[in-house]
Coordinates of C-alpha atoms and ligand atoms in Angstrom, one line a residue:
X120 CA 173.1 122.6 89.8
X121 CA 169.8 124.0 88.8
X122 CA 169.8 126.2 85.7
X123 CA 166.2 126.2 84.6
X124 CA 163.6 123.8 85.9
X125 CA 162.0 123.3 82.6
X126 CA 164.8 122.1 80.5
X127 CA 167.5 120.3 82.4
X128 CA 167.7 116.6 82.5
X129 CA 170.2 114.7 84.7
X130 CA 172.3 114.1 81.6
X131 CA 172.5 117.7 80.5
X132 CA 176.1 118.9 80.7
X133 CA 177.3 115.6 82.2
X134 CA 180.4 116.4 80.1
X135 CA 182.2 119.7 79.6
X136 CA 184.8 119.9 76.8
X137 CA 187.2 122.7 77.4
X138 CA 189.7 124.0 74.9
X139 CA 193.1 124.4 76.4
X140 CA 193.1 128.0 75.4
X141 CA 189.9 128.6 77.3
X142 CA 191.4 127.6 80.6
X143 CA 192.1 130.6 82.9
X144 CA 189.3 132.7 81.6
X145 CA 187.1 133.9 84.5
X146 CA 184.0 132.6 82.6
X147 CA 185.5 129.1 82.4
X148 CA 186.4 129.0 86.1
X149 CA 183.0 130.2 87.2
X150 CA 181.2 127.7 85.0
X151 CA 183.3 124.7 86.0
X152 CA 183.0 125.6 89.7
X153 CA 179.2 125.7 89.3
X154 CA 179.0 122.5 87.2
X155 CA 181.4 120.7 89.5
X156 CA 179.8 117.2 89.0
X157 CA 180.5 117.2 85.2
X158 CA 183.3 115.2 83.7
X159 CA 185.8 117.5 82.1
X160 CA 187.6 116.6 78.9
X161 CA 190.4 118.9 77.5
X162 CA 190.5 119.5 73.8
X163 CA 192.8 121.5 71.5
X164 CA 190.0 123.0 69.3
X165 CA 186.3 123.1 69.8
X166 CA 185.7 122.0 66.2
X167 CA 187.0 118.5 67.1
X168 CA 183.7 118.1 68.9
X169 CA 181.4 120.7 67.5
X170 CA 182.0 120.3 63.8
X171 CA 182.8 116.6 63.6
X172 CA 180.9 115.0 60.8
X173 CA 178.8 111.9 61.2
X174 CA 177.3 113.0 64.5
X175 CA 173.7 112.5 65.5
X176 CA 172.4 115.9 66.5
X177 CA 169.0 114.3 67.4
X178 CA 170.6 112.1 70.1
X179 CA 172.8 114.9 71.3
X180 CA 169.7 117.1 71.8
X181 CA 168.5 114.6 74.5
X182 CA 171.7 115.0 76.6
X183 CA 173.8 117.8 75.3
X184 CA 177.4 118.4 76.5
X185 CA 178.9 121.9 77.1
X186 CA 181.9 123.1 75.1
X187 CA 183.9 126.0 76.4
X188 CA 186.1 127.6 73.7
X189 CA 187.8 130.8 72.7
X190 CA 186.4 132.6 69.6
X191 CA 189.3 133.4 67.3
X192 CA 187.2 134.3 64.4
X193 CA 184.5 137.0 63.8
X194 CA 182.6 138.4 66.7
X195 CA 179.9 140.5 65.0
X196 CA 178.0 139.7 61.8
X197 CA 175.8 141.7 59.5
X198 CA 172.1 140.6 60.0
X199 CA 170.7 138.1 57.6
X200 CA 168.0 139.2 55.2
X201 CA 165.9 136.4 56.6
X202 CA 165.7 138.3 59.9
X203 CA 163.8 141.3 60.9
X204 CA 166.0 144.4 60.8
X205 CA 163.5 147.0 62.0
X206 CA 164.7 149.2 59.1
X207 CA 167.9 149.7 61.0
X208 CA 170.9 150.7 58.8
X209 CA 173.4 149.1 61.1
X210 CA 171.8 145.8 62.0
X211 CA 174.2 143.1 63.4
X212 CA 174.1 140.0 65.4
X213 CA 176.5 138.2 67.6
X214 CA 176.7 134.6 68.9
X215 CA 178.7 134.1 72.0
X216 CA 176.5 131.1 72.8
X217 CA 175.6 128.6 70.0
X218 CA 172.7 126.1 70.3
X219 CA 169.8 125.9 72.6
X220 CA 168.3 123.7 75.4
X221 CA 164.8 124.3 74.0
X222 CA 163.8 121.9 71.1
X223 CA 161.8 123.7 68.5
X224 CA 161.1 121.5 65.4
X225 CA 161.6 124.5 63.1
X226 CA 164.9 125.8 64.7
X227 CA 167.4 126.6 61.9
X228 CA 170.2 125.7 64.3
X229 CA 169.4 122.0 63.7
X230 CA 170.1 122.5 60.0
X231 CA 173.1 124.8 60.5
X232 CA 175.2 122.9 63.0
X233 CA 176.7 119.4 62.9
X234 CA 176.2 119.1 66.6
X235 CA 173.5 119.9 69.2
X236 CA 176.0 120.4 72.0
X237 CA 176.0 123.8 73.6
X238 CA 179.0 126.0 72.7
X239 CA 180.0 129.0 74.9
X240 CA 182.7 131.3 73.7
X241 CA 184.4 132.4 77.0
X242 CA 186.3 135.5 75.7
X243 CA 183.2 137.7 76.1
X244 CA 185.5 140.7 76.7
X245 CA 186.8 140.4 73.1
X246 CA 183.2 140.8 71.9
X247 CA 182.7 144.0 73.9
X248 CA 186.1 145.2 72.6
X249 CA 185.1 144.6 69.0
X250 CA 181.7 146.2 69.5
X251 CA 183.3 149.4 71.0
X252 CA 185.6 149.5 68.0
X253 CA 182.6 149.2 65.6
X254 CA 180.7 151.9 67.5
X255 CA 183.6 154.3 67.1
X256 CA 184.1 153.4 63.5
X257 CA 180.4 154.1 62.7
X258 CA 180.3 157.2 64.8
X259 CA 182.9 158.8 62.5
X260 CA 180.8 158.2 59.5
X261 CA 177.5 160.2 59.6
X262 CA 176.2 158.4 56.5
X263 CA 176.2 155.2 58.5
X264 CA 173.7 156.3 61.2
X265 CA 176.1 158.3 63.5
X266 CA 177.2 155.3 65.5
X267 CA 173.7 153.8 66.1
X268 CA 173.9 150.0 66.0
X269 CA 171.1 147.5 66.5
X270 CA 172.6 144.2 67.8
X271 CA 170.7 141.0 68.3
X272 CA 172.6 138.8 70.8
X273 CA 170.5 135.7 70.9
X274 CA 169.8 134.4 67.5
X275 CA 171.8 131.3 67.8
X276 CA 170.6 130.4 71.3
X277 CA 168.1 131.4 74.0
X278 CA 170.7 133.0 76.2
X279 CA 168.4 133.5 79.2
X280 CA 168.4 129.8 79.8
X281 CA 172.0 129.9 81.0
X282 CA 171.8 132.6 83.6
X283 CA 172.0 129.9 86.3
X284 CA 175.6 129.1 85.4
X285 CA 176.9 132.6 84.3
X286 CA 175.5 136.1 84.7
X287 CA 175.5 136.9 80.9
X288 CA 172.6 139.3 81.3
X289 CA 174.5 141.5 83.7
X290 CA 177.4 141.8 81.4
X291 CA 175.2 142.9 78.5
X292 CA 173.1 145.2 80.6
X293 CA 176.3 146.9 81.9
X294 CA 177.6 147.2 78.3
X295 CA 174.2 148.7 77.0
X296 CA 174.2 151.1 79.9
X297 CA 177.7 152.4 79.1
X298 CA 177.0 152.5 75.3
X299 CA 173.8 154.3 74.6
X300 CA 174.5 154.3 70.8
X301 CA 173.9 150.6 70.7
X302 CA 170.5 149.0 71.0
X303 CA 170.7 145.4 72.2
X304 CA 168.0 142.9 71.5
X305 CA 167.5 139.7 73.5
X306 CA 165.2 137.1 71.9
X307 CA 163.7 134.5 74.1
X308 CA 160.9 132.0 74.7
X309 CA 161.9 131.5 78.3
X310 CA 160.2 132.8 81.4
X311 CA 163.5 133.5 83.2
X312 CA 162.6 137.2 83.5
X313 CA 163.2 137.8 87.2
X314 CA 166.8 139.0 86.8
X315 CA 165.6 142.0 84.8
X316 CA 163.8 143.1 88.0
X317 CA 167.2 143.8 89.5
X318 CA 167.8 146.6 87.0
X319 CA 166.1 149.8 85.9
X320 CA 164.7 149.5 82.3
X321 CA 167.0 150.6 79.6
X322 CA 165.9 152.6 76.6
X323 CA 168.5 150.7 74.5
X324 CA 167.7 147.1 75.6
X325 CA 164.8 145.3 74.0
X326 CA 163.5 141.9 74.9
X327 CA 161.8 140.2 72.1
X328 CA 159.5 137.4 73.2
X329 CA 158.7 134.8 70.6
X330 CA 155.1 133.6 71.0
X331 CA 153.0 131.0 69.2
X332 CA 149.5 129.5 69.6
X333 CA 149.5 126.9 72.5
X334 CA 148.9 124.2 70.0
X335 CA 152.2 125.1 68.2
X336 CA 154.0 125.2 71.5
X337 CA 152.8 121.7 72.5
X338 CA 153.5 120.2 69.1
X339 CA 156.6 121.9 67.8
X340 CA 158.3 123.9 70.6
X341 CA 159.4 121.1 73.0
X342 CA 160.5 122.0 76.5
X343 CA 159.4 125.6 76.2
X344 CA 157.1 127.4 78.6
X345 CA 153.4 127.6 77.8
X346 CA 151.9 130.6 76.1
X347 CA 150.2 131.6 79.3
X348 CA 153.6 131.6 81.2
X349 CA 155.3 133.6 78.5
X350 CA 152.5 136.2 78.5
X351 CA 152.7 136.4 82.3
X352 CA 156.4 137.1 82.1
X353 CA 155.9 139.7 79.4
X354 CA 153.2 141.4 81.5
X355 CA 155.5 141.6 84.5
X356 CA 158.3 143.3 82.6
X357 CA 155.9 145.6 80.8
X358 CA 154.6 146.8 84.1
X359 CA 158.2 147.6 85.2
X360 CA 158.7 149.6 82.0
X361 CA 161.0 147.3 80.0
X362 CA 160.8 147.7 76.2
X363 CA 159.3 144.5 74.7
X364 CA 158.7 143.3 71.2
X365 CA 156.6 140.3 70.2
X366 CA 157.7 138.0 67.5
X367 CA 154.9 136.0 65.9
X368 CA 157.5 134.2 64.0
X369 CA 157.5 131.6 62.5
X370 CA 153.8 131.6 61.7
X371 CA 153.1 127.9 60.8
X372 CA 150.5 126.3 58.6
X373 CA 148.7 124.2 61.2
X374 CA 145.9 122.6 59.2
X375 CA 143.0 123.9 57.3
X376 CA 141.5 125.9 60.1
X377 CA 144.8 127.8 60.8
X378 CA 143.0 131.1 60.5
X379 CA 140.6 130.3 63.4
X380 CA 143.6 129.2 65.6
X381 CA 145.6 132.3 64.9
X382 CA 142.6 134.5 65.4
X383 CA 142.0 132.9 68.8
X384 CA 145.7 133.2 69.6
X385 CA 145.8 136.9 68.9
X386 CA 142.7 137.5 70.9
X387 CA 144.2 135.7 73.9
X388 CA 147.4 137.9 73.6
X389 CA 145.3 141.0 73.7
X390 CA 143.4 139.8 76.8
X391 CA 146.5 138.9 78.8
X392 CA 148.9 141.8 78.1
X393 CA 148.5 145.5 77.4
X394 CA 149.4 145.5 73.7
X395 CA 149.6 149.3 73.6
X396 CA 152.7 149.1 75.7
X397 CA 154.4 146.7 73.2
X398 CA 157.3 148.4 71.4
X399 CA 156.9 146.5 68.1
X400 CA 155.5 143.2 66.6
X401 CA 157.3 141.2 64.0
X402 CA 155.7 138.7 61.7
X403 CA 157.2 136.0 59.5
X404 CA 156.3 132.6 58.2
X405 CA 158.6 129.6 58.5
X406 CA 161.6 130.0 56.1
X407 CA 164.9 128.3 56.0
X408 CA 167.9 127.9 53.7
X409 CA 167.3 124.7 51.6
X410 CA 170.6 123.1 52.8
X411 CA 169.5 123.3 56.4
X412 CA 166.1 121.8 55.5
X413 CA 168.0 118.8 54.0
X414 CA 169.7 118.2 57.4
X415 CA 166.3 118.6 59.2
X416 CA 164.9 115.8 57.0
X417 CA 167.9 113.5 57.7
X418 CA 167.9 113.8 61.5
X419 CA 164.6 115.3 62.7
X420 CA 161.5 113.7 61.5
X421 CA 159.0 116.5 62.3
X422 CA 156.1 117.2 59.9
X423 CA 157.6 120.7 59.7
X424 CA 160.5 119.3 57.7
X425 CA 158.3 117.5 55.2
X426 CA 155.8 120.2 54.1
X427 CA 156.0 120.8 50.3
X428 CA 157.8 124.1 50.5
X429 CA 158.9 126.2 47.5
X430 CA 162.6 127.1 47.2
X431 CA 163.7 130.5 45.7
X432 CA 167.2 131.8 45.8
X433 CA 168.2 129.0 48.2
X434 CA 165.5 129.7 50.7
X435 CA 162.6 127.3 51.3
X436 CA 159.2 128.6 52.5
X437 CA 155.5 128.2 51.9
X438 CA 154.3 128.6 48.4
X439 CA 153.8 132.3 47.6
X440 CA 150.0 132.3 47.7
X441 CA 149.8 130.6 51.0
X442 CA 152.6 132.7 52.5
X443 CA 150.8 135.9 51.5
X444 CA 147.5 134.6 52.8
X445 CA 149.1 133.8 56.2
X446 CA 150.9 137.1 56.6
X447 CA 147.9 139.1 55.4
X448 CA 145.5 137.3 57.7
X449 CA 147.7 137.7 60.9
X450 CA 148.5 141.3 60.0
X451 CA 144.8 142.2 59.5
X452 CA 143.9 140.6 62.8
X453 CA 146.7 142.5 64.6
X454 CA 146.0 145.9 63.0
X455 CA 142.5 145.8 64.5
X456 CA 144.0 146.0 68.0
X457 CA 147.6 147.3 67.5
X458 CA 149.2 150.3 65.8
X459 CA 150.2 149.0 62.4
X460 CA 153.1 151.3 62.0
X461 CA 154.9 149.2 64.6
X462 CA 154.2 145.9 62.8
X463 CA 157.2 144.6 60.8
X464 CA 156.9 141.8 58.3
X465 CA 159.8 139.8 56.8
Ligands
LIG52 S1 164.1 128.8 71.3 FE1 165.0 129.6 69.4 S2 167.1 128.9 69.5 FE2 166.0 127.7 71.0 S3 165.4 125.8 69.9 FE3 163.7 127.2 69.8 S4 164.0 128.3 67.8 FE4 166.0 127.3 68.3

């Protein structure tokens, strides 16, 4: 079964753990029939595997298993203050897939979860049901933006990587089309863009491409497509009229000549894509809850984990002076070539 050429090893999904309650969901059946060589293990509750203590997420990252479960908790969450909210009053996120096949050294999921296995919640229809309820609730309260919701659906994974085993994108495009009051944002580093070409662009669906200098990609974004391939994918969808944001996030301190490297990076973006067609650009330096950083240090020995960050209100990030310098520099380079009213900084 080929899901994505760039990030599948023979060992990926060699095992599928299935909650007994997740049996008989169409999504479970479709996935198990596609991954028909995987060994299936039945479990009572996904937390037996996903939240078990004393796991080694570093080793699991090399050959992750898949867990299929039913979400019996919350479906939609208020957006974190550490994320860009685009000044949206009703900014939410959801996570029907948790964890990722890419391997970014700075990924907060490595600090947040005990496991690196990939978790799918198969009761997607319950997510749509809950969203419809939320839209109706907000619609009746004009002070809450008359029903308008901004929903990010891929903070806790790069969902486009899984299109080969289930057509998640189609489900969300159908939902967005039927619910114009909701704006759906899909974040990605992948170049699995071709499925978008099967649909007409939607005003209320935004694809946010996360991009970094090629040096950062090679050192800290393992298994991800090169900058050139990402820009090519962006350019294709821009030409078709899709709404695209760029996320220059996290901006990393990559040595003393970081300004030069980020300047070169911004120049290369402007040469490869028509920036005037980009809907918005978001900027942010690396930041992470301090507890997550502790787990990074324990299991993932990247230099990213060991920078002397400063911690304020439980969040670790670069010292204030460096942080401001980094944001101001990247912002000033961007505003030379892009409308600054569409640049958002967190
Ligand atoms: S692409 Fe995003 S979700 Fe996936 S590992 Fe990188 S930072 Fe984490």
